[in-house]
Amino acid sequence: MPDRKYLELLSEKFPTVRSAYAEIINLEAILNLPKGTEHFISDVHGEYDAFKHILNNCSGVIRERVADIFRFELTGSEQADLCTLIYYPHRKLRRLKSAGVVTSEWYAITLMRLVRLARYLSDSYTRSKVRKAMPPEYAYIIDELLHASPGEGDERQSYHRRIIDTIVDTGSADDFIVSLASLIKRLAVDHLHVVGDVFDRGDHADKILDRLMEYHSVDLQWGNHDIVWMGAAAGSATCLAAVIRNNIRYDSLKILEGAYGISLRELALFAEATYRADDVMSPLEKAISVILFKLEGQTIRRHPNWHMEDRLFLHRVDKERGVVRVGEKDYELVTSDFPTLDPSDPYALSDEETAVMDNLLSAVRSSYKLNAHVNFLYEHGSAYLVNNDDVLFHACVPMNEDGTFHPVNHQGQLLSGKAYYDYADRLARRAWQESDEVSLDWMWYLWCGRYSPLSGRVMKTFERTYFADRSTWEEPRDPYYALTDDADVCRRILEEFGVDPDHGHIINGHTPVHASEGEKPVRAGGRLLVIDGGFCQAYHKTTGIGGYTLISDPRGMRIKAHRPFGSIADVLDLNADIMSDDDRFELEPRPLTVGDTDTGDEIREQIADLRALLDAYRDGELPERAKRG
């Protein structure tokens, strides 16, 4: 029973018996609506065009719904035209007009088809929620059109035809088509989960974040490529150096300079004046690599509890012989160009390097757009998420070979499993709010630390940069990745996060599924779902596909394996949609409702509170705040 003070506050919103039981009736009705459709994607890595198209075609669901409604009315080509119009209404309309297709009759027919599709999709929502999704200026008209039915009388149908005719006659048909297309996409997917790694490799993570900031309902689980950008924005010089080096290696500097206004001119001038140009690496890459490894050395030395001393190499560099001594073996370097390396203090930045990094950090702090994007990642993101009996995290839960959770010592605390994730989430947020040294160092650890839950492997960045011997490049992975092929291990992880081990799922990204070699995204008897299918073009040859979408709808769960995306121009000119292979691996015995979800649990709590308020009114413990009419 809620306490009196809480009931008094609740009575301000529901001041009478009638208002309380009206809300109970409303909430009980919502519990019986179909469960909202959730989509899960991961590892988009800056590939904006493919990402945008997946959002626009709702992972192929729009095409499915068009086929459901119009398979006996429209040819395949006509269905594809309608889909493309929904995906890109402005651009498709321009092409259709140029081709002379658009007439008053075409407008009327097309508007009615879009209304029918929107009506079909709106059945899963309350009328209030559908109306809120409409553009306000057209909400009344669209609402009228959506709530017509084929069985209505001639007068009512004539009324709706007249609305359509008036839309066409007034020249507002284009605007209505755009509005209906937006509503259809909004209704097709109720919520989007992005399971990490928006940044790096592709050029346009900024555009992806712009689009996500406009999306109606989204959450993100931070990936290691996200956290290093977040650390840089929070003020970590080590993270910033890693970000710059990544963008040089991926040839995607335009996002730093063009999108976020962070000029690398001073770094480039320093590099050209300091490093040789006639080498296997550019002066710019050599300059930022040395700065990075110096800063990493300082960070590791501040945290002996991390036990990462084996990742320190600069003090072992023998420039004269062109080797690095590791244990009893010398490893040949691909370059001996280390002009700023001081043998007496190899991890100290030179005065010039310090000035360069200070100015770059200042530029990052001044980047309004970067700070807005990172703030969005904090507000809508987290290290992990428990949602509807699913546990979402980007990479792994660090484990020992025997299947127990690996404890990590951070600031005197031994943490493992869920407690370790909670600590990581708290410290990442502290880095953004406080920018203290410990939390900023922690952001770098989350990017590449030995037992980082966002990374899950030993990163061999120095070896991959400088060692000629490629056998040193192998990056050992956490035992988690082998152990979770076992359903019992997955059940233990689910229990650790408070999820039903027999019905829940672990949903990961981070490690590309080699579909072309027979690997499957659904593992451990359906307890583990790995949805990194390689949105990034660099992975297409490795994975054999162009990305996955996991879909959870009232009927159960399915994976869509998308084929590599061509171009938006091909979609518009040739109706060349992303084609997807559909694998429904879990079928519910009955269609799920809102009552079967976490939202349903919250609604039942609200109903219990409202019933307590009703009892308080009826027993005279609280007075109604308004007279009943």
XYZ file of C-alpha atoms in Angstrom:
629
model
C 0.000 0.000 0.000
C 1.541 3.366 -1.007
C 1.990 5.800 1.864
C -0.380 8.711 2.395
C 2.038 11.359 1.139
C 2.458 9.510 -2.165
C -1.329 9.125 -2.507
C -1.782 12.839 -1.883
C 0.637 13.581 -4.721
C -1.133 11.075 -6.954
C -4.479 12.712 -6.170
C -3.230 15.952 -7.737
C -3.188 14.185 -11.101
C -6.338 12.106 -10.475
C -8.481 14.316 -8.210
C -11.711 12.306 -8.306
C -12.929 8.724 -8.170
C -14.021 9.018 -11.802
C -10.619 10.228 -13.012
C -8.880 7.387 -11.148
C -11.030 4.563 -12.459
C -11.021 6.064 -15.970
C -7.214 5.820 -15.929
C -7.392 2.251 -14.587
C -9.683 1.290 -17.487
C -7.293 2.954 -19.938
C -4.246 1.180 -18.495
C -5.970 -2.196 -18.414
C -6.816 -1.751 -22.095
C -3.196 -0.916 -22.942
C -2.042 -4.149 -21.270
C -3.960 -6.084 -23.924
C -2.505 -4.293 -26.943
C 0.084 -6.189 -29.022
C 3.655 -5.884 -27.757
C 5.572 -3.140 -29.542
C 8.040 -4.241 -32.217
C 11.662 -3.799 -31.147
C 14.612 -3.736 -33.527
C 18.215 -4.371 -32.458
C 21.294 -3.446 -34.503
C 24.982 -3.123 -33.677
C 28.350 -2.098 -35.060
C 27.174 0.357 -37.698
C 30.651 1.975 -37.588
C 29.845 5.207 -39.388
C 28.209 3.560 -42.434
C 25.493 6.167 -42.743
C 23.871 5.281 -46.076
C 23.316 1.634 -45.106
C 22.155 2.668 -41.630
C 19.752 5.272 -43.021
C 18.249 2.777 -45.414
C 17.787 0.185 -42.674
C 15.908 2.820 -40.658
C 13.843 3.870 -43.676
C 12.846 0.366 -44.722
C 12.495 -0.649 -41.059
C 14.805 -3.620 -41.644
C 12.574 -4.869 -44.435
C 9.363 -4.777 -42.366
C 7.789 -2.089 -44.595
C 8.249 -4.356 -47.602
C 6.638 -7.239 -45.693
C 3.626 -5.171 -44.664
C 3.110 -3.829 -48.182
C 3.120 -7.423 -49.425
C 0.641 -8.450 -46.706
C -1.886 -5.831 -47.804
C -1.337 -5.502 -51.554
C -0.036 -8.869 -52.757
C -3.245 -9.505 -54.738
C -3.645 -5.911 -55.932
C -0.196 -4.727 -56.965
C 2.556 -6.283 -59.027
C 5.998 -6.753 -57.497
C 7.217 -3.652 -59.310
C 4.266 -1.572 -58.068
C 4.864 -2.764 -54.506
C 8.543 -1.798 -54.810
C 7.561 1.669 -56.085
C 5.282 2.168 -53.085
C 8.028 1.025 -50.695
C 10.586 3.367 -52.208
C 8.119 6.245 -51.938
C 7.778 5.485 -48.208
C 11.551 5.237 -47.703
C 12.500 8.468 -49.527
C 9.291 10.407 -50.282
C 10.859 13.757 -51.257
C 13.402 12.263 -53.651
C 11.052 9.633 -55.085
C 8.388 12.238 -55.797
C 10.895 14.330 -57.760
C 11.796 11.331 -59.909
C 8.192 10.325 -60.491
C 7.268 13.858 -61.502
C 10.195 13.989 -63.934
C 8.940 10.733 -65.446
C 5.429 12.174 -65.868
C 3.868 9.570 -63.565
C 2.293 11.960 -61.063
C -1.291 12.972 -61.869
C -4.319 13.841 -59.740
C -5.519 10.255 -60.072
C -2.072 8.924 -59.038
C -2.117 11.166 -55.965
C -5.573 9.955 -54.902
C -4.722 6.274 -55.366
C -1.348 6.600 -53.644
C -2.736 8.516 -50.670
C -5.403 5.866 -50.101
C -2.787 3.098 -50.247
C -0.634 4.897 -47.707
C -3.677 5.417 -45.465
C -4.501 1.702 -45.632
C -0.943 0.766 -44.704
C -0.854 3.251 -41.824
C -4.245 1.988 -40.603
C -2.948 -1.602 -40.647
C 0.121 -0.654 -38.583
C -1.821 1.552 -36.159
C -3.807 -1.406 -34.815
C -0.961 -2.152 -32.374
C -1.221 1.212 -30.616
C -3.683 3.338 -28.690
C -5.398 5.983 -30.737
C -3.751 8.591 -28.515
C -0.239 7.271 -29.246
C -0.900 7.178 -32.982
C -2.173 10.729 -32.950
C 0.917 11.927 -31.065
C 3.047 10.412 -33.841
C 1.309 12.495 -36.502
C 2.432 15.956 -37.615
C 0.265 18.308 -35.492
C -1.004 20.368 -38.416
C -2.474 17.273 -40.116
C -3.317 15.184 -37.058
C -7.086 15.699 -37.242
C -7.326 14.878 -40.954
C -5.044 11.817 -40.797
C -6.872 10.606 -37.690
C -10.163 10.791 -39.562
C -8.723 8.840 -42.502
C -7.102 6.169 -40.340
C -10.232 5.333 -38.454
C -12.363 4.586 -41.445
C -13.171 0.955 -42.214
C -14.220 -0.837 -45.431
C -17.562 -1.805 -43.904
C -18.708 1.760 -43.301
C -21.680 3.156 -45.141
C -21.535 4.945 -48.468
C -21.868 8.358 -46.858
C -18.858 7.814 -44.586
C -16.745 6.447 -47.433
C -17.760 9.397 -49.590
C -16.666 11.699 -46.771
C -13.170 10.144 -46.771
C -12.916 10.274 -50.561
C -13.774 13.948 -50.400
C -10.967 14.534 -47.900
C -8.505 12.891 -50.310
C -9.835 14.915 -53.261
C -9.469 18.136 -51.277
C -5.892 17.258 -50.329
C -5.088 16.849 -54.021
C -7.048 19.952 -55.143
C -5.313 22.214 -52.598
C -1.837 21.126 -53.742
C -0.927 19.613 -50.383
C -0.682 16.007 -51.583
C 3.136 15.966 -51.493
C 3.119 17.144 -47.905
C 0.563 14.518 -46.937
C 2.551 11.769 -48.651
C 5.664 12.797 -46.710
C 3.652 12.914 -43.457
C 2.065 9.507 -44.041
C 5.410 7.964 -44.987
C 6.904 9.273 -41.743
C 3.967 7.924 -39.727
C 4.224 4.490 -41.363
C 7.930 4.222 -40.495
C 7.185 5.410 -36.967
C 4.478 2.774 -36.477
C 6.456 -0.095 -38.023
C 9.126 0.009 -35.268
C 8.167 0.942 -31.725
C 11.699 1.014 -30.296
C 15.285 0.742 -31.560
C 18.227 -0.693 -29.595
C 21.748 0.122 -30.851
C 24.107 -2.400 -29.254
C 27.296 -0.386 -29.568
C 29.900 1.029 -31.945
C 28.373 3.919 -33.826
C 31.858 5.405 -34.340
C 34.966 4.682 -36.423
C 35.812 3.074 -39.765
C 33.037 4.745 -41.794
C 33.039 8.517 -42.332
C 29.656 9.536 -40.981
C 29.036 8.552 -37.370
C 27.993 12.181 -36.890
C 25.121 11.778 -39.366
C 24.047 8.546 -37.693
C 23.897 10.321 -34.338
C 21.987 13.231 -35.878
C 19.422 10.712 -37.118
C 19.251 8.872 -33.787
C 18.687 12.157 -31.955
C 15.532 12.612 -34.063
C 14.367 9.006 -33.643
C 11.157 8.517 -31.687
C 12.397 5.874 -29.213
C 15.979 4.598 -28.913
C 18.586 3.382 -26.470
C 22.277 2.592 -26.947
C 24.740 0.305 -25.224
C 28.209 1.797 -25.411
C 30.761 -0.020 -27.528
C 34.509 0.388 -27.129
C 34.631 2.632 -30.217
C 31.950 4.841 -28.665
C 33.577 5.010 -25.237
C 36.929 6.204 -26.619
C 35.173 9.147 -28.322
C 33.230 9.811 -25.137
C 36.492 9.767 -23.174
C 38.076 12.209 -25.608
C 35.102 14.578 -25.316
C 35.263 14.276 -21.520
C 38.888 15.473 -21.556
C 41.116 12.371 -21.777
C 44.204 13.165 -23.848
C 44.914 9.427 -24.116
C 41.464 8.732 -25.562
C 41.786 11.693 -27.922
C 45.120 10.444 -29.245
C 43.523 7.019 -29.813
C 40.590 8.627 -31.657
C 42.894 10.619 -33.945
C 45.076 7.591 -34.659
C 41.999 5.468 -35.450
C 40.731 8.071 -37.898
C 44.105 8.278 -39.609
C 44.262 4.496 -39.922
C 40.680 4.272 -41.217
C 41.180 7.260 -43.549
C 38.190 9.043 -42.010
C 39.675 12.329 -40.789
C 36.811 14.280 -42.335
C 34.611 13.473 -39.340
C 37.053 15.236 -37.002
C 37.755 18.240 -39.185
C 34.588 18.555 -41.268
C 31.855 17.382 -38.918
C 33.268 18.408 -35.546
C 35.543 21.308 -36.505
C 38.642 19.862 -34.789
C 41.575 21.033 -36.895
C 44.605 18.742 -37.152
C 46.718 21.413 -38.873
C 48.996 21.999 -35.873
C 49.546 18.257 -35.451
C 50.252 17.885 -39.184
C 52.758 20.766 -39.204
C 54.504 19.335 -36.142
C 54.628 15.884 -37.773
C 56.063 17.187 -41.060
C 58.718 19.210 -39.233
C 59.696 16.331 -36.946
C 59.332 12.995 -38.795
C 60.738 11.632 -42.051
C 58.387 11.474 -45.002
C 60.203 8.689 -46.891
C 58.999 5.856 -44.676
C 56.383 3.110 -44.460
C 54.243 5.350 -42.244
C 53.254 8.950 -42.863
C 54.688 11.622 -40.543
C 51.167 12.277 -39.243
C 50.599 8.637 -38.282
C 54.024 8.362 -36.671
C 53.531 11.556 -34.676
C 50.151 10.587 -33.209
C 51.249 6.983 -32.587
C 54.226 8.067 -30.475
C 52.046 10.549 -28.577
C 49.467 7.819 -27.979
C 51.955 5.265 -26.681
C 53.556 7.829 -24.400
C 50.171 8.781 -22.949
C 49.146 5.137 -22.621
C 52.369 4.482 -20.725
C 51.598 7.287 -18.295
C 48.050 5.984 -17.814
C 49.146 2.380 -17.195
C 51.805 3.462 -14.714
C 49.182 5.366 -12.705
C 47.220 2.115 -12.269
C 49.468 -0.810 -11.289
C 46.303 -2.718 -10.275
C 45.521 -3.081 -13.978
C 48.603 -5.311 -14.447
C 49.202 -3.969 -17.951
C 52.951 -3.332 -17.700
C 53.517 -5.784 -20.566
C 51.782 -3.260 -22.830
C 54.651 -0.757 -22.315
C 57.161 -0.815 -25.173
C 58.731 2.593 -25.659
C 61.393 2.024 -22.984
C 62.416 -1.124 -24.875
C 62.923 0.596 -28.236
C 66.482 0.393 -29.601
C 66.468 3.040 -32.341
C 70.015 2.274 -33.458
C 69.330 -1.407 -34.097
C 65.709 -0.877 -35.179
C 64.299 -3.426 -32.745
C 62.243 -3.773 -29.577
C 63.451 -6.204 -26.946
C 60.618 -8.316 -25.480
C 61.783 -10.944 -23.019
C 64.698 -12.702 -24.627
C 63.750 -11.843 -28.201
C 64.307 -8.848 -30.470
C 61.463 -7.824 -32.759
C 62.227 -5.844 -35.903
C 60.524 -2.441 -36.212
C 59.021 -1.257 -39.483
C 60.469 2.197 -38.741
C 63.187 3.558 -36.469
C 61.959 7.139 -36.718
C 61.469 8.164 -33.054
C 62.907 11.700 -32.865
C 60.930 12.761 -29.755
C 61.744 9.659 -27.708
C 63.879 10.559 -24.675
C 65.663 7.387 -23.431
C 65.856 8.840 -19.912
C 62.079 9.414 -19.777
C 60.506 7.632 -22.765
C 56.875 8.223 -21.721
C 57.180 11.994 -21.305
C 55.688 14.202 -24.008
C 58.011 16.763 -25.519
C 57.083 20.426 -25.150
C 55.815 20.473 -28.741
C 53.734 17.314 -28.244
C 52.248 18.749 -25.053
C 51.273 21.968 -26.832
C 49.690 20.043 -29.718
C 47.591 17.872 -27.402
C 46.548 20.793 -25.206
C 45.267 22.662 -28.247
C 43.469 19.591 -29.582
C 41.742 19.068 -26.229
C 40.705 22.714 -26.287
C 39.245 22.231 -29.785
C 37.302 19.183 -28.572
C 35.851 21.130 -25.651
C 34.796 23.871 -28.072
C 33.049 21.515 -30.498
C 29.355 22.093 -29.858
C 28.305 19.280 -32.178
C 30.622 16.658 -30.665
C 29.543 17.603 -27.168
C 25.871 17.399 -28.175
C 26.426 13.921 -29.628
C 28.333 12.679 -26.592
C 25.704 14.114 -24.271
C 23.098 12.148 -26.249
C 25.160 8.967 -25.801
C 25.142 9.524 -22.055
C 21.454 10.419 -21.838
C 20.208 7.537 -23.988
C 23.020 5.068 -23.461
C 24.481 2.803 -20.815
C 27.122 0.136 -20.346
C 24.394 -2.518 -20.442
C 20.605 -2.795 -20.459
C 18.157 -5.341 -19.065
C 14.976 -5.169 -21.132
C 12.094 -7.647 -21.465
C 14.170 -10.620 -20.277
C 17.046 -9.661 -22.569
C 20.499 -8.536 -21.428
C 22.133 -6.163 -23.928
C 25.832 -5.317 -23.842
C 28.288 -4.681 -26.612
C 31.121 -7.115 -25.937
C 31.333 -9.490 -22.977
C 31.269 -10.252 -19.277
C 34.948 -10.928 -18.403
C 35.303 -14.565 -17.348
C 37.871 -17.112 -16.207
C 38.582 -20.312 -18.121
C 36.505 -22.285 -15.586
C 33.400 -20.214 -16.361
C 33.446 -18.038 -13.245
C 33.278 -14.257 -13.522
C 36.722 -12.674 -13.548
C 37.205 -10.148 -10.715
C 38.964 -6.902 -11.566
C 40.648 -4.654 -8.997
C 39.687 -1.030 -9.489
C 40.587 1.479 -6.798
C 40.703 -1.262 -4.173
C 37.400 -2.899 -5.181
C 37.262 -6.438 -6.550
C 34.383 -6.381 -9.005
C 32.946 -8.951 -11.378
C 29.797 -9.707 -13.345
C 26.941 -7.229 -13.020
C 28.668 -5.280 -10.217
C 31.624 -4.669 -12.540
C 29.285 -3.369 -15.266
C 27.504 -1.107 -12.779
C 30.846 0.311 -11.652
C 31.922 0.891 -15.261
C 28.681 2.751 -15.974
C 29.031 4.962 -12.896
C 32.654 5.852 -13.553
C 31.965 6.626 -17.229
C 29.270 9.078 -16.160
C 31.596 10.609 -13.585
C 34.170 11.192 -16.335
C 31.625 13.310 -18.227
C 30.490 15.235 -15.157
C 33.746 15.620 -13.195
C 36.596 14.971 -15.670
C 38.793 13.716 -12.814
C 41.963 11.811 -13.676
C 40.827 8.421 -12.359
C 37.568 8.354 -14.328
C 39.256 9.696 -17.492
C 41.892 6.966 -17.236
C 39.053 4.505 -16.792
C 37.535 5.624 -20.107
C 40.752 4.595 -21.837
C 40.691 1.262 -19.981
C 37.156 0.632 -21.210
C 38.404 1.262 -24.751
C 41.213 -1.293 -24.675
C 41.957 -2.562 -21.160
C 42.759 -6.236 -20.715
C 39.516 -6.994 -18.866
C 37.336 -4.265 -20.297
C 33.750 -5.509 -20.665
C 33.386 -3.226 -23.702
C 36.390 -4.724 -25.502
C 37.031 -8.282 -24.365
C 40.436 -8.754 -25.900
C 44.091 -7.802 -25.471
C 44.633 -5.038 -28.020
C 47.989 -5.271 -29.787
C 48.035 -1.679 -31.024
C 51.800 -1.184 -30.640
C 52.645 -4.480 -32.345
C 50.242 -3.808 -35.217
C 51.781 -0.376 -35.676
C 55.496 -1.178 -35.442
C 56.268 -4.916 -35.492
C 57.115 -6.532 -38.804
C 56.410 -9.987 -37.341
C 52.677 -10.441 -37.873
C 52.546 -13.401 -35.500
C 52.680 -10.819 -32.697
C 49.501 -9.160 -33.926
C 47.108 -11.829 -32.666
C 44.792 -10.398 -30.004
C 43.749 -13.004 -27.401
C 40.045 -12.860 -26.589
C 38.363 -13.183 -23.235
C 37.271 -16.768 -22.377
C 33.692 -15.445 -22.519
C 33.625 -15.868 -26.298
C 34.349 -19.605 -26.220
C 32.447 -20.358 -23.014
C 29.173 -18.816 -24.169
C 28.707 -21.502 -26.798
C 27.493 -23.453 -23.755
C 23.856 -22.727 -22.864
C 24.519 -23.329 -19.146
C 27.159 -20.577 -19.097
C 24.687 -18.218 -20.768
C 22.075 -19.104 -18.168
C 24.511 -18.188 -15.379
C 25.130 -14.825 -17.015
C 21.388 -14.209 -17.382
C 20.845 -15.065 -13.715
C 23.671 -12.681 -12.759
C 21.707 -9.853 -14.384
C 18.397 -10.923 -12.831
C 16.897 -12.368 -16.008
C 14.922 -15.594 -16.442
C 17.644 -18.039 -17.572
C 15.214 -20.247 -19.508
C 13.514 -17.518 -21.523
C 16.000 -14.656 -21.602
C 18.666 -13.824 -24.175
C 22.110 -12.259 -24.179
C 22.353 -9.817 -27.089
C 25.883 -8.837 -28.182
C 27.646 -7.130 -31.041
C 31.398 -6.489 -31.305
C 32.578 -9.723 -32.957
C 31.593 -10.092 -36.626
C 29.721 -13.286 -37.448
C 31.505 -15.059 -40.310
C 28.303 -16.118 -42.031
C 30.171 -17.064 -45.201
C 32.089 -19.666 -43.163
C 28.964 -21.125 -41.598
C 28.907 -19.180 -38.319
C 25.454 -18.449 -36.931
C 24.231 -15.429 -34.971
C 21.943 -17.603 -32.817
C 24.000 -19.677 -30.395
C 23.786 -21.733 -27.200
C 20.314 -22.981 -27.986
C 19.021 -19.451 -28.555
C 20.335 -18.021 -25.280
C 23.066 -15.958 -27.048
C 22.392 -13.680 -30.034
C 25.438 -12.111 -31.732
C 24.197 -9.436 -34.122
C 27.409 -7.937 -35.562
C 26.890 -8.860 -39.191
C 29.302 -6.338 -40.679
C 27.520 -3.082 -41.573
C 30.998 -1.676 -42.220
C 32.038 -2.244 -45.841
C 35.473 -3.395 -44.706
C 33.823 -6.454 -43.112
C 31.611 -7.528 -46.016
C 34.160 -9.995 -47.399
C 34.751 -11.376 -43.916
C 31.113 -11.802 -42.922
C 29.584 -12.448 -46.334
C 26.618 -10.209 -45.452
C 25.937 -6.507 -44.856
C 24.621 -6.486 -41.296
C 21.989 -8.033 -39.050
C 18.790 -6.775 -37.500
C 17.266 -8.685 -34.624
C 13.495 -8.210 -34.466
C 11.333 -8.906 -31.421
C 7.619 -8.700 -32.194
C 4.409 -10.196 -30.757
C 5.070 -13.503 -32.514
C 8.596 -13.970 -31.129
C 12.117 -13.242 -32.353
C 13.824 -13.393 -35.726
C 17.113 -12.387 -37.314
C 17.301 -10.557 -40.619
C 20.594 -10.971 -42.461
C 20.944 -8.021 -44.830
C 22.829 -8.245 -48.075
C 25.406 -5.499 -48.727
C 23.839 -2.139 -49.553
C 24.474 -0.578 -52.971
C 23.425 3.063 -52.975
C 20.414 5.260 -52.336
C 20.466 6.231 -56.023
C 19.932 2.558 -56.935
C 16.996 2.393 -54.514
C 15.386 5.459 -56.098
C 16.078 4.640 -59.734
C 15.907 0.824 -59.711
C 13.902 0.081 -56.539
C 17.004 -1.863 -55.465
C 16.077 -2.340 -51.820
C 18.358 -4.068 -49.296
C 17.281 -7.691 -49.537
C 17.281 -9.703 -46.340
C 17.144 -13.360 -45.376
C 14.700 -13.961 -42.546
C 15.260 -16.553 -39.800
C 12.524 -16.802 -37.159
C 14.207 -18.840 -34.441
C 11.713 -18.315 -31.619
C 7.934 -18.533 -31.961
C 5.663 -17.619 -29.075
C 2.751 -19.984 -28.288
C 0.449 -16.947 -28.374
C 1.011 -13.367 -29.581
C 2.661 -11.293 -26.864
C 0.920 -8.244 -25.466
C 2.105 -5.158 -23.626
C 1.180 -7.050 -20.465
C 4.018 -9.517 -21.167
C 6.701 -6.795 -21.184
C 8.570 -4.629 -18.688
C 6.180 -1.831 -19.638
C 3.349 -4.126 -18.578
C 4.953 -4.572 -15.152
C 5.181 -0.794 -14.787
C 1.546 -0.375 -15.826
C 0.396 -2.977 -13.289
C 2.246 -1.037 -10.575
C 0.443 2.125 -11.687
C -2.889 0.298 -11.582
C -2.160 -0.958 -8.042
C -1.374 2.601 -6.936
C -4.566 3.921 -8.540
C -6.637 1.214 -6.839
C -5.094 2.264 -3.514
C -6.076 5.853 -4.319
C -9.640 4.717 -5.078
C -9.776 2.918 -1.730
C -8.521 6.058 0.017
C -11.265 8.134 -1.637
C -13.997 5.595 -0.844
C -12.878 5.080 2.769
C -12.732 8.830 3.347
C -8.987 8.791 4.060
C -8.509 11.357 1.269
C -11.078 13.894 0.051
C -11.812 14.134 -3.649
C -10.438 17.382 -5.026
C -13.410 18.176 -7.262
C -17.140 17.638 -7.071
C -18.619 15.010 -9.309
C -21.130 16.318 -11.784
